[in-house]
Coordinates of C-alpha atoms and ligand atoms in Angstrom, one line a residue:
M10 CA -20.3 -5.3 14.6
A11 CA -21.9 -2.7 16.8
L12 CA -21.8 -3.4 20.5
I13 CA -24.7 -1.5 22.0
S14 CA -26.7 -2.9 24.9
I15 CA -29.6 -1.1 26.3
I16 CA -31.6 -2.7 29.1
E17 CA -34.7 -0.8 30.1
D18 CA -35.0 -0.3 33.9
F19 CA -31.5 -1.6 34.6
H20 CA -30.9 -1.5 38.3
P21 CA -27.4 -2.8 39.1
L22 CA -26.8 -4.8 42.2
N23 CA -24.7 -2.4 44.4
N24 CA -22.7 -3.6 47.4
A25 CA -22.1 -0.6 49.7
R26 CA -19.2 -2.3 51.5
L27 CA -17.3 -3.1 48.4
L28 CA -17.9 0.3 46.9
D29 CA -16.8 2.0 50.2
R30 CA -13.6 0.0 49.9
A31 CA -13.2 1.2 46.3
A32 CA -13.6 4.7 47.4
E33 CA -10.9 4.4 50.1
L34 CA -8.5 3.2 47.4
V35 CA -8.7 6.4 45.2
Q36 CA -5.2 7.1 44.0
P37 CA -3.4 10.5 44.0
L38 CA -2.8 12.0 40.6
H39 CA 0.6 13.3 39.4
H40 CA 0.8 16.5 37.4
H41 CA 3.4 18.0 35.1
V42 CA 3.3 21.1 32.9
K43 CA 4.2 20.5 29.3
E44 CA 4.7 23.1 26.6
P45 CA 4.8 22.7 22.8
V46 CA 8.0 21.8 21.2
G47 CA 7.1 22.7 17.6
G48 CA 4.6 24.3 15.5
F49 CA 3.2 24.3 11.9
K50 CA 0.3 25.4 9.8
L51 CA -1.8 23.2 7.5
K52 CA -1.7 24.7 4.0
E53 CA -5.4 24.2 3.6
R54 CA -7.8 23.6 6.6
Y55 CA -7.7 19.8 6.1
S56 CA -4.8 19.3 3.9
P57 CA -1.9 17.1 5.1
E58 CA 0.7 19.5 3.6
K59 CA 2.2 21.6 6.3
E60 CA 4.4 24.7 6.6
E61 CA 6.8 24.6 9.6
V62 CA 6.6 27.5 12.0
V63 CA 9.6 28.4 14.2
L64 CA 8.3 28.0 17.7
H65 CA 9.6 31.2 19.2
K66 CA 7.8 33.2 16.5
V67 CA 4.4 31.7 17.5
P68 CA 3.7 34.4 20.1
H69 CA 4.0 37.0 17.3
L70 CA 2.0 35.1 14.7
A71 CA -1.2 37.0 13.8
M72 CA -4.1 34.7 12.7
G73 CA -6.8 36.1 10.5
K74 CA -10.1 34.5 9.4
G75 CA -9.6 30.9 8.1
E76 CA -6.0 30.6 9.2
N77 CA -4.8 27.7 11.4
L78 CA -1.9 27.1 13.8
C79 CA -0.8 23.6 14.9
L80 CA 1.1 23.1 18.1
D81 CA 3.1 20.0 18.7
F82 CA 3.6 19.0 22.3
G83 CA 6.3 16.4 21.4
T84 CA 4.5 13.3 22.6
H85 CA 1.2 12.0 23.7
L86 CA -0.3 13.8 26.7
V87 CA -3.4 13.5 28.9
G88 CA -4.4 16.7 30.7
Y89 CA -5.8 20.2 30.7
L90 CA -5.0 22.9 28.3
T91 CA -4.4 26.6 28.9
L92 CA -4.0 29.2 26.2
D93 CA -2.9 32.8 26.6
L94 CA -4.6 34.7 23.8
S95 CA -4.1 38.3 22.6
Y96 CA -4.4 40.3 19.4
T97 CA -2.7 42.7 17.0
G98 CA -4.4 45.5 15.1
S99 CA -7.2 47.7 16.2
H100 CA -9.5 47.0 19.3
P101 CA -11.3 43.7 18.8
D102 CA -14.8 44.8 17.8
A103 CA -16.2 41.2 17.5
P104 CA -15.6 37.9 19.3
A105 CA -12.8 35.6 18.2
F106 CA -14.5 32.4 17.1
L107 CA -12.1 29.5 17.3
K108 CA -12.1 25.8 16.7
L109 CA -9.7 23.7 18.8
K110 CA -9.0 20.2 17.5
F111 CA -6.9 17.9 19.7
A112 CA -5.2 15.0 17.9
E113 CA -3.4 12.0 19.3
Q114 CA -2.1 11.2 15.7
I115 CA -1.0 13.8 13.2
S116 CA -3.4 12.3 10.6
E117 CA -6.3 13.4 12.7
L118 CA -5.5 17.0 12.0
S119 CA -6.4 16.6 8.4
E120 CA -9.6 14.7 9.0
N121 CA -12.9 16.5 8.5
T122 CA -14.9 14.9 11.3
E123 CA -18.2 15.9 9.6
D124 CA -17.4 12.9 7.3
Y125 CA -17.6 10.4 10.1
D126 CA -20.8 8.2 10.0
G127 CA -20.0 5.3 12.4
W128 CA -21.9 3.7 15.3
V129 CA -19.9 5.1 18.2
S130 CA -21.0 8.6 19.2
R131 CA -19.2 11.5 17.5
S132 CA -19.3 13.4 20.8
W133 CA -16.1 11.6 21.6
M134 CA -14.3 13.6 18.9
Q135 CA -12.0 16.0 20.7
E136 CA -12.9 19.3 19.2
E137 CA -14.4 22.5 20.5
Y138 CA -15.9 25.6 19.0
I139 CA -15.3 28.6 21.3
H140 CA -16.2 32.3 21.3
V141 CA -13.8 34.6 23.1
D142 CA -15.5 37.9 23.7
V143 CA -12.7 39.8 25.4
L144 CA -9.0 39.8 24.5
P145 CA -6.4 39.4 25.9
A146 CA -7.8 36.4 27.6
Q147 CA -6.6 33.2 29.4
L148 CA -8.5 30.3 28.1
K149 CA -8.6 27.3 30.5
L150 CA -10.4 24.4 29.1
P151 CA -12.4 22.4 31.7
R152 CA -12.3 19.1 29.8
R153 CA -9.4 16.7 30.0
Y154 CA -7.9 15.8 26.5
A155 CA -5.7 13.2 25.1
F156 CA -3.4 14.6 22.4
R157 CA 0.0 15.4 21.1
Y158 CA -1.2 18.0 18.5
L159 CA -3.5 21.0 19.0
K160 CA -4.9 22.7 15.9
I161 CA -6.3 26.2 16.5
T162 CA -8.4 27.4 13.5
M163 CA -9.5 31.1 13.5
M164 CA -13.1 30.5 12.2
D165 CA -13.9 34.2 12.3
T166 CA -12.6 37.5 13.5
S167 CA -13.2 41.0 12.2
P168 CA -11.1 43.0 9.7
K169 CA -10.0 45.2 12.6
Y170 CA -7.8 42.6 14.4
K171 CA -6.0 39.3 14.3
L172 CA -5.6 36.7 17.0
V173 CA -2.2 35.9 18.6
V174 CA -1.5 32.8 20.7
K175 CA 1.0 34.0 23.3
H176 CA 1.4 30.8 25.3
A177 CA 0.1 27.3 25.5
E178 CA 0.6 24.6 28.1
C179 CA -0.9 21.3 29.3
L180 CA -1.2 20.2 32.9
T181 CA -0.8 16.5 32.5
E182 CA -2.5 13.9 34.8
T183 CA -1.8 10.3 35.6
S184 CA -1.9 8.0 38.6
A185 CA 1.2 6.2 37.4
D186 CA 4.4 7.2 39.1
V187 CA 6.4 7.7 35.9
G188 CA 9.6 8.6 37.7
K189 CA 9.8 5.0 39.0
I190 CA 10.5 3.6 35.6
K191 CA 14.0 3.0 34.3
P192 CA 14.3 2.5 30.6
W193 CA 14.5 -1.1 29.7
T194 CA 18.0 -2.3 28.7
F195 CA 19.0 -5.6 27.4
D196 CA 21.8 -7.3 29.4
G197 CA 22.9 -9.2 26.5
S198 CA 23.2 -12.5 28.3
G199 CA 22.1 -15.8 26.9
S200 CA 19.8 -14.5 24.2
A201 CA 19.5 -14.4 20.5
L202 CA 18.7 -10.6 20.5
S203 CA 20.7 -8.5 18.1
A204 CA 21.7 -5.0 19.2
D205 CA 19.2 -3.6 16.7
E206 CA 16.4 -5.8 18.0
A207 CA 17.3 -4.8 21.6
D208 CA 17.0 -1.1 20.6
R209 CA 13.7 -1.7 18.9
F210 CA 12.4 -3.5 22.0
G211 CA 13.5 -0.6 24.1
R212 CA 11.5 1.7 21.9
I213 CA 8.5 -0.5 21.9
D214 CA 8.7 -0.8 25.7
E215 CA 8.8 3.0 26.1
V216 CA 5.7 3.5 23.9
A217 CA 3.9 0.7 25.7
L218 CA 4.6 2.2 29.1
R219 CA 3.5 5.6 28.0
T220 CA 0.3 4.0 26.7
L221 CA -0.3 2.4 30.1
A222 CA 0.6 5.5 32.1
N223 CA -1.7 7.7 30.1
C224 CA -4.5 5.3 30.7
M225 CA -3.9 5.2 34.4
Q226 CA -6.2 7.8 35.8
D227 CA -8.8 7.5 38.6
V228 CA -9.3 4.0 37.3
F229 CA -7.5 2.0 34.6
E230 CA -9.2 3.6 31.6
D231 CA -9.4 1.8 28.2
G232 CA -8.4 5.0 26.4
P233 CA -8.1 8.6 27.6
K234 CA -9.7 9.8 24.3
R235 CA -12.5 7.1 24.3
D236 CA -14.3 5.6 26.3
R237 CA -12.4 6.9 29.3
R238 CA -13.6 4.2 31.5
L239 CA -13.0 0.9 33.1
W240 CA -13.5 -2.2 30.9
M241 CA -12.8 -5.6 32.3
G242 CA -10.9 -7.1 29.3
D243 CA -8.7 -4.1 29.2
L244 CA -8.1 -4.1 33.0
R245 CA -6.7 -7.6 33.0
L246 CA -4.0 -6.6 30.5
Q247 CA -3.3 -3.3 32.2
A248 CA -2.9 -5.0 35.5
L249 CA -0.4 -7.5 34.1
T250 CA 1.8 -4.7 32.6
N251 CA 1.4 -2.6 35.7
Y252 CA 2.9 -5.5 37.8
V253 CA 6.1 -5.3 35.9
S254 CA 6.3 -1.5 35.8
F255 CA 4.4 1.1 37.9
R256 CA 3.3 -1.4 40.5
N257 CA 0.3 0.6 41.5
M258 CA -1.4 -2.3 43.3
D259 CA -4.0 -0.2 45.0
L260 CA -5.3 1.0 41.6
V261 CA -5.8 -2.6 40.5
R262 CA -7.4 -3.4 43.8
R263 CA -9.8 -0.3 43.5
C264 CA -10.9 -1.5 40.1
L265 CA -11.6 -5.0 41.3
Y266 CA -13.7 -3.6 44.1
L267 CA -15.5 -1.4 41.6
F268 CA -16.4 -4.3 39.4
G269 CA -17.4 -6.4 42.4
G270 CA -19.3 -3.5 44.0
S271 CA -21.7 -2.8 41.1
R272 CA -22.9 -5.7 39.0
F273 CA -25.8 -7.1 37.1
P274 CA -28.8 -7.8 39.3
D275 CA -28.1 -11.5 39.1
G276 CA -24.5 -11.1 40.2
R277 CA -22.7 -11.1 36.9
V278 CA -19.8 -8.7 36.5
S279 CA -20.5 -6.1 33.9
A280 CA -18.2 -5.6 31.0
C281 CA -17.6 -2.1 32.1
V282 CA -18.3 0.2 35.1
F283 CA -19.0 3.9 35.2
T284 CA -17.6 5.9 38.1
E285 CA -19.3 9.3 37.5
P286 CA -21.5 10.7 38.9
T287 CA -21.7 7.6 41.0
V288 CA -20.4 4.1 40.5
Q289 CA -22.7 2.2 38.3
A290 CA -22.3 -1.1 36.3
D291 CA -22.9 -0.6 32.6
D292 CA -25.8 -2.6 31.2
T293 CA -23.3 -4.4 28.9
Y294 CA -22.5 -8.0 29.7
L295 CA -19.7 -9.8 27.8
F296 CA -19.3 -13.5 28.6
D297 CA -15.4 -13.5 28.3
Y298 CA -15.1 -10.2 30.2
S299 CA -17.0 -11.4 33.3
L300 CA -14.7 -14.5 33.4
F301 CA -11.6 -12.2 33.3
Y302 CA -12.7 -10.9 36.6
T303 CA -11.8 -14.3 38.1
V304 CA -8.5 -14.3 36.2
A305 CA -7.6 -10.8 37.2
L306 CA -8.3 -11.4 40.9
E307 CA -6.1 -14.5 40.9
E308 CA -3.3 -12.6 39.2
Y309 CA -3.6 -9.7 41.6
L310 CA -3.4 -12.1 44.6
S311 CA -0.4 -13.9 43.2
E312 CA 1.4 -10.5 43.1
T313 CA 0.2 -9.3 46.5
D314 CA -1.0 -12.2 48.6
D315 CA -3.6 -9.8 49.8
E316 CA -5.8 -12.0 52.1
E317 CA -8.4 -9.4 52.8
T318 CA -9.1 -8.9 49.1
L319 CA -9.3 -12.6 48.6
N320 CA -11.8 -12.9 51.4
E321 CA -13.9 -10.0 50.2
L322 CA -14.0 -10.8 46.5
Y323 CA -13.7 -14.6 46.3
D324 CA -17.5 -15.1 46.1
V325 CA -17.8 -12.6 43.3
A326 CA -15.1 -14.4 41.3
M327 CA -16.6 -17.8 41.9
Q328 CA -20.0 -16.6 40.9
Q329 CA -18.8 -15.6 37.4
I330 CA -17.6 -19.2 36.8
E331 CA -20.7 -20.7 38.1
M332 CA -23.0 -18.5 36.1
S333 CA -20.9 -19.2 33.0
L334 CA -21.1 -23.0 33.6
R335 CA -24.8 -22.6 33.7
K336 CA -24.7 -21.5 30.1
C337 CA -23.2 -24.8 29.0
E338 CA -25.1 -27.9 27.8
R339 CA -24.2 -31.5 28.4
T340 CA -23.2 -33.5 25.4
P341 CA -22.4 -37.3 25.5
E342 CA -18.7 -36.4 25.7
G343 CA -18.7 -33.4 28.2
L344 CA -19.8 -29.8 28.5
V345 CA -20.1 -27.3 25.7
I346 CA -21.1 -23.6 25.8
T347 CA -24.4 -22.9 24.1
E348 CA -24.6 -21.1 20.8
D349 CA -26.5 -18.2 22.4
A350 CA -24.2 -17.8 25.2
A351 CA -21.2 -17.7 22.9
K352 CA -22.7 -14.7 21.1
D353 CA -22.3 -12.7 24.2
A354 CA -18.5 -13.0 24.1
F355 CA -16.3 -10.2 22.8
I356 CA -13.0 -12.0 21.7
D357 CA -12.2 -9.4 19.0
W358 CA -13.9 -6.9 16.7
T359 CA -13.7 -9.2 13.7
E360 CA -16.9 -9.0 11.7
G361 CA -18.6 -12.5 11.3
L362 CA -16.3 -14.2 13.8
N363 CA -17.8 -17.3 15.2
K364 CA -17.0 -17.1 18.9
R365 CA -18.2 -20.5 20.2
A366 CA -14.8 -22.3 20.4
A367 CA -13.1 -19.2 21.7
A368 CA -15.7 -18.6 24.3
Q369 CA -15.5 -22.2 25.5
A370 CA -11.7 -21.8 25.6
V371 CA -12.0 -18.7 27.7
L372 CA -14.2 -20.5 30.1
I373 CA -11.6 -23.3 30.5
F374 CA -8.8 -20.8 30.9
A375 CA -10.8 -19.0 33.6
L376 CA -11.5 -22.2 35.4
R377 CA -7.8 -22.8 35.7
Y378 CA -7.5 -19.5 37.6
G379 CA -10.7 -20.3 39.6
R380 CA -9.1 -23.5 40.8
R381 CA -6.0 -21.6 42.0
L382 CA -8.3 -19.1 43.8
A383 CA -10.2 -22.0 45.5
R384 CA -6.9 -23.6 46.6
R385 CA -5.7 -20.2 48.0
K386 CA -8.9 -20.0 50.0
N387 CA -8.6 -23.6 51.2
D388 CA -11.9 -24.2 49.6
W389 CA -11.2 -27.8 48.6
S390 CA -14.6 -28.9 47.7
Q391 CA -14.9 -26.0 45.2
A392 CA -11.4 -26.8 43.9
N393 CA -12.4 -30.4 43.2
Y394 CA -15.7 -29.4 41.7
L395 CA -13.9 -27.0 39.3
M396 CA -11.5 -29.7 38.4
E397 CA -14.3 -32.0 37.4
Q398 CA -16.0 -29.2 35.3
L399 CA -12.7 -28.4 33.8
E400 CA -12.3 -32.0 32.5
L401 CA -15.8 -32.0 31.2
L402 CA -15.3 -28.8 29.4
K403 CA -12.0 -30.1 27.9
K404 CA -13.6 -33.2 26.7
G405 CA -16.6 -31.4 25.4
A406 CA -14.3 -29.0 23.5
L407 CA -12.3 -31.7 21.9
A408 CA -15.4 -33.6 20.8
M409 CA -17.2 -30.5 19.5
F410 CA -14.4 -28.3 18.0
W411 CA -11.3 -30.4 17.4
D412 CA -10.9 -31.9 13.9
A413 CA -8.3 -34.5 14.6
E414 CA -7.6 -35.2 11.0
R415 CA -6.9 -31.6 10.0
E416 CA -5.5 -30.8 13.4
L417 CA -7.6 -27.7 13.7
F418 CA -10.3 -26.2 15.9
V419 CA -13.5 -25.7 13.9
S420 CA -16.1 -23.3 15.4
D421 CA -19.5 -24.0 13.7
G422 CA -17.8 -24.5 10.4
Q423 CA -15.4 -21.6 10.8
V424 CA -11.6 -22.0 11.3
S425 CA -10.4 -18.6 12.6
P426 CA -7.0 -17.7 14.2
A427 CA -9.0 -16.6 17.4
S428 CA -10.4 -20.1 17.9
Q429 CA -7.0 -21.7 17.6
I430 CA -5.3 -19.2 19.8
W431 CA -7.8 -19.4 22.6
M432 CA -7.9 -23.2 22.5
V433 CA -4.1 -23.3 22.9
L434 CA -4.4 -21.0 25.8
A435 CA -7.0 -23.3 27.3
D436 CA -4.3 -26.0 27.3
I437 CA -6.4 -28.9 25.9
L438 CA -3.9 -30.2 23.5
K439 CA -0.7 -32.1 23.9
P440 CA 2.4 -29.8 23.8
E441 CA 3.5 -31.0 20.4
E442 CA 0.0 -30.6 18.9
A443 CA -0.2 -27.0 20.3
N444 CA 3.2 -26.2 18.9
R445 CA 2.2 -27.5 15.4
L446 CA -1.1 -25.6 15.6
M447 CA 0.5 -22.3 16.5
K448 CA 3.0 -22.8 13.7
K449 CA 0.0 -23.1 11.3
V450 CA -1.5 -20.0 12.7
R451 CA 1.7 -18.1 12.1
D452 CA 2.0 -19.4 8.6
A453 CA -1.7 -18.6 7.9
L454 CA -1.1 -15.0 9.1
G455 CA 1.9 -14.8 6.7
G456 CA -0.3 -16.1 3.8
Q457 CA 1.5 -19.5 3.5
E458 CA -1.2 -21.7 5.0
Q459 CA -4.8 -21.8 3.8
S460 CA -6.4 -24.2 6.3
I461 CA -6.9 -21.4 8.8
D462 CA -9.0 -18.5 7.5
A463 CA -6.7 -15.6 8.5
S464 CA -8.0 -13.2 5.9
G465 CA -11.7 -14.0 6.4
C466 CA -11.5 -13.7 10.1
P467 CA -8.5 -11.4 10.7
M468 CA -7.3 -10.3 14.1
L469 CA -8.1 -6.7 14.4
T470 CA -6.8 -5.4 17.6
P471 CA -3.6 -5.4 19.6
Y472 CA -5.8 -7.0 22.3
M473 CA -6.3 -10.2 20.2
H474 CA -2.6 -10.0 19.1
H475 CA -1.7 -10.0 22.9
Y476 CA -3.3 -13.4 23.1
Y477 CA -1.6 -14.6 20.0
V478 CA 1.8 -13.8 21.5
A479 CA 0.7 -15.5 24.7
A480 CA -0.4 -18.6 22.8
M481 CA 2.9 -18.7 21.0
L482 CA 4.8 -18.5 24.2
R483 CA 2.6 -21.2 25.8
S484 CA 3.4 -23.5 22.9
G485 CA 7.1 -23.1 22.9
L486 CA 7.4 -20.6 20.0
K487 CA 9.5 -18.0 21.8
D488 CA 11.4 -16.8 18.7
E489 CA 8.1 -16.4 16.8
A490 CA 6.6 -14.5 19.7
R491 CA 9.5 -12.1 19.8
E492 CA 9.4 -11.6 16.0
H493 CA 5.7 -10.9 16.1
I494 CA 6.1 -8.1 18.8
L495 CA 8.9 -6.6 16.7
A496 CA 6.9 -6.8 13.5
Y497 CA 3.4 -5.8 14.8
W498 CA 3.9 -3.3 17.6
G499 CA 7.1 -2.3 15.8
S500 CA 5.1 -1.2 12.8
M501 CA 3.0 1.1 14.9
V502 CA 6.2 2.7 16.2
D503 CA 7.4 3.1 12.5
Y504 CA 4.1 4.7 11.7
G505 CA 4.8 7.4 14.3
A506 CA 3.0 6.0 17.4
D507 CA 3.9 7.8 20.7
T508 CA 1.3 5.4 22.3
F509 CA -0.2 2.2 21.0
F510 CA -3.5 2.2 19.1
E511 CA -6.8 0.5 19.9
A512 CA -7.0 -1.1 16.4
W513 CA -4.1 -1.7 14.1
D514 CA -3.7 -3.4 10.7
P515 CA -0.3 -2.5 9.2
A516 CA -1.7 -3.0 5.7
H517 CA -4.7 -0.7 6.4
P518 CA -3.8 2.1 8.9
E519 CA -7.2 3.6 8.5
A520 CA -9.1 0.5 9.6
S521 CA -11.6 1.1 12.3
P522 CA -14.1 -1.2 14.0
Y523 CA -16.5 1.7 14.4
G524 CA -17.1 2.9 10.9
G525 CA -14.4 5.6 10.8
A526 CA -10.9 6.1 12.0
A527 CA -11.8 9.6 13.3
I528 CA -13.3 7.9 16.4
N529 CA -10.4 5.4 17.0
S530 CA -8.4 5.8 20.1
Y531 CA -4.7 6.0 19.5
C532 CA -3.7 5.4 23.1
H533 CA -5.4 2.3 24.1
A534 CA -4.7 0.3 27.3
W535 CA -5.1 -3.1 25.8
S536 CA -2.2 -2.5 23.5
C537 CA 0.4 -1.9 26.2
T538 CA 1.3 -5.5 26.8
P539 CA 4.7 -5.7 24.9
A540 CA 6.1 -4.1 28.1
Y541 CA 4.7 -7.0 30.0
F542 CA 6.3 -9.6 27.7
I543 CA 9.6 -7.6 27.6
R544 CA 9.9 -6.8 31.3
K545 CA 8.7 -10.2 32.5
G546 CA 11.6 -11.7 30.5
L547 CA 9.2 -13.8 28.4
I548 CA 10.7 -12.9 25.0
Ligands
RAM620 C1 -14.3 -0.7 23.3 C2 -13.6 -0.2 24.4 C3 -12.8 -1.2 25.1 C4 -13.2 -2.6 24.9 C5 -14.7 -2.7 24.5 C6 -15.1 -4.1 24.2 O1 -15.4 0.3 23.0 O2 -12.7 0.8 24.0 O3 -11.4 -1.1 24.9 O4 -12.9 -3.4 26.0 O5 -14.9 -1.9 23.4

């Protein structure tokens, strides 16, 4: 399912006051110097077999044509690379021609990226071909990379000399104050957690917070490898996790002003905002993402009580709800989102997913936050209006999507986990019905329940799995939520994750929504929320 939107002559609606505010809120970046902790060579250029190299011998290792050296920086980093290069042998009589490959996951080192043929641009692949004319040389790469491993391949030299890598370092960058964080420890009181589970949660929390910190840059980026920019759906989850960890409130605030400051010409919040060379809303609109603006603003305010932001961004937030309500049609029972509008929702990367029920549910969910915002603002007529719309949407949803006999939500004939999860989050069922439904979803994911099509409409991303956990918690399935975090995010840790991945199916580690895992991001913000569940005490 390619997501490519191109609008000819797209002129975003920019609000100078809001953008000035966003500019005032630019956050300082913290830097640290990191050096490799290990090294190895791949036996063949793309083979997974490796030969360990003793680290202190690296500065003496001479690399001839076709040879490679891989440096392991010990964990996932985001920053700038410097290499000190020299040579052995006779005077270099030809340039050193190098290929540098930066890898977040070790498996990326053995991928030949020429094989990638997906729909997301291959220019995101972190590899460079470089000529070094004069040796010795200090090579400082201007681009920021996200990586743990660096593979240096000597593409060509001359018979007269060999290359030597004397030193390598990375100057890391993040706007998260990592020193603020204490490791999560379990106090042992009143919980069913075993010591092993507590350890595993500790490890998951650590990986989750590294994921978040490495995505916290000038804005909350979705992933520091790709797309390196601010997406609304990702922002909401990052902000939640940030509130229980780094608490960089001004970074959240800056991002809310950026989304508010550059929008679609009709006022809709864009799915994503570019910040370079100047701030500009992307010409991509996602129905659910624009509604998360309202949700994220309310959540920010409940953390900060920041009146000024409420006053400045309230109208933008309300506009998202009003414009989404206009995409609904009246049925005899209530209000229902149109088929066309639902197609604009993201929900998950699942191929063939019917999004109508989930999109309606996101709208109901967002209205709940909209009402809270209206009450905060003492805008009682708006609060009452939203209350009425909420009731109509709930009635419309039950009439259109709820199959009372089967006790399932059916979205234009399809019974997906996503529809059930979002409808539970929309709170339209009685508590015991929601509880039964989420048990069915859990059983369907485990293969013991066929009424929900978990294999035909699988959840593909930790983003959707976040909402699955949230729905379990909302329907009283705390033990199940806890088990799912341990099993799902835990399986990434077992696979060797230093940061959590953008897409993950434990049964198919190579799965990619983009047509090739080479383009996947292995440090993706929307996957950081176990730290939110853990530190908020929800599990
Ligand atoms: C991906 C981004 C981002 C997500 C959008 C919908 O390309 O990486 O995480 O929000 O798609």
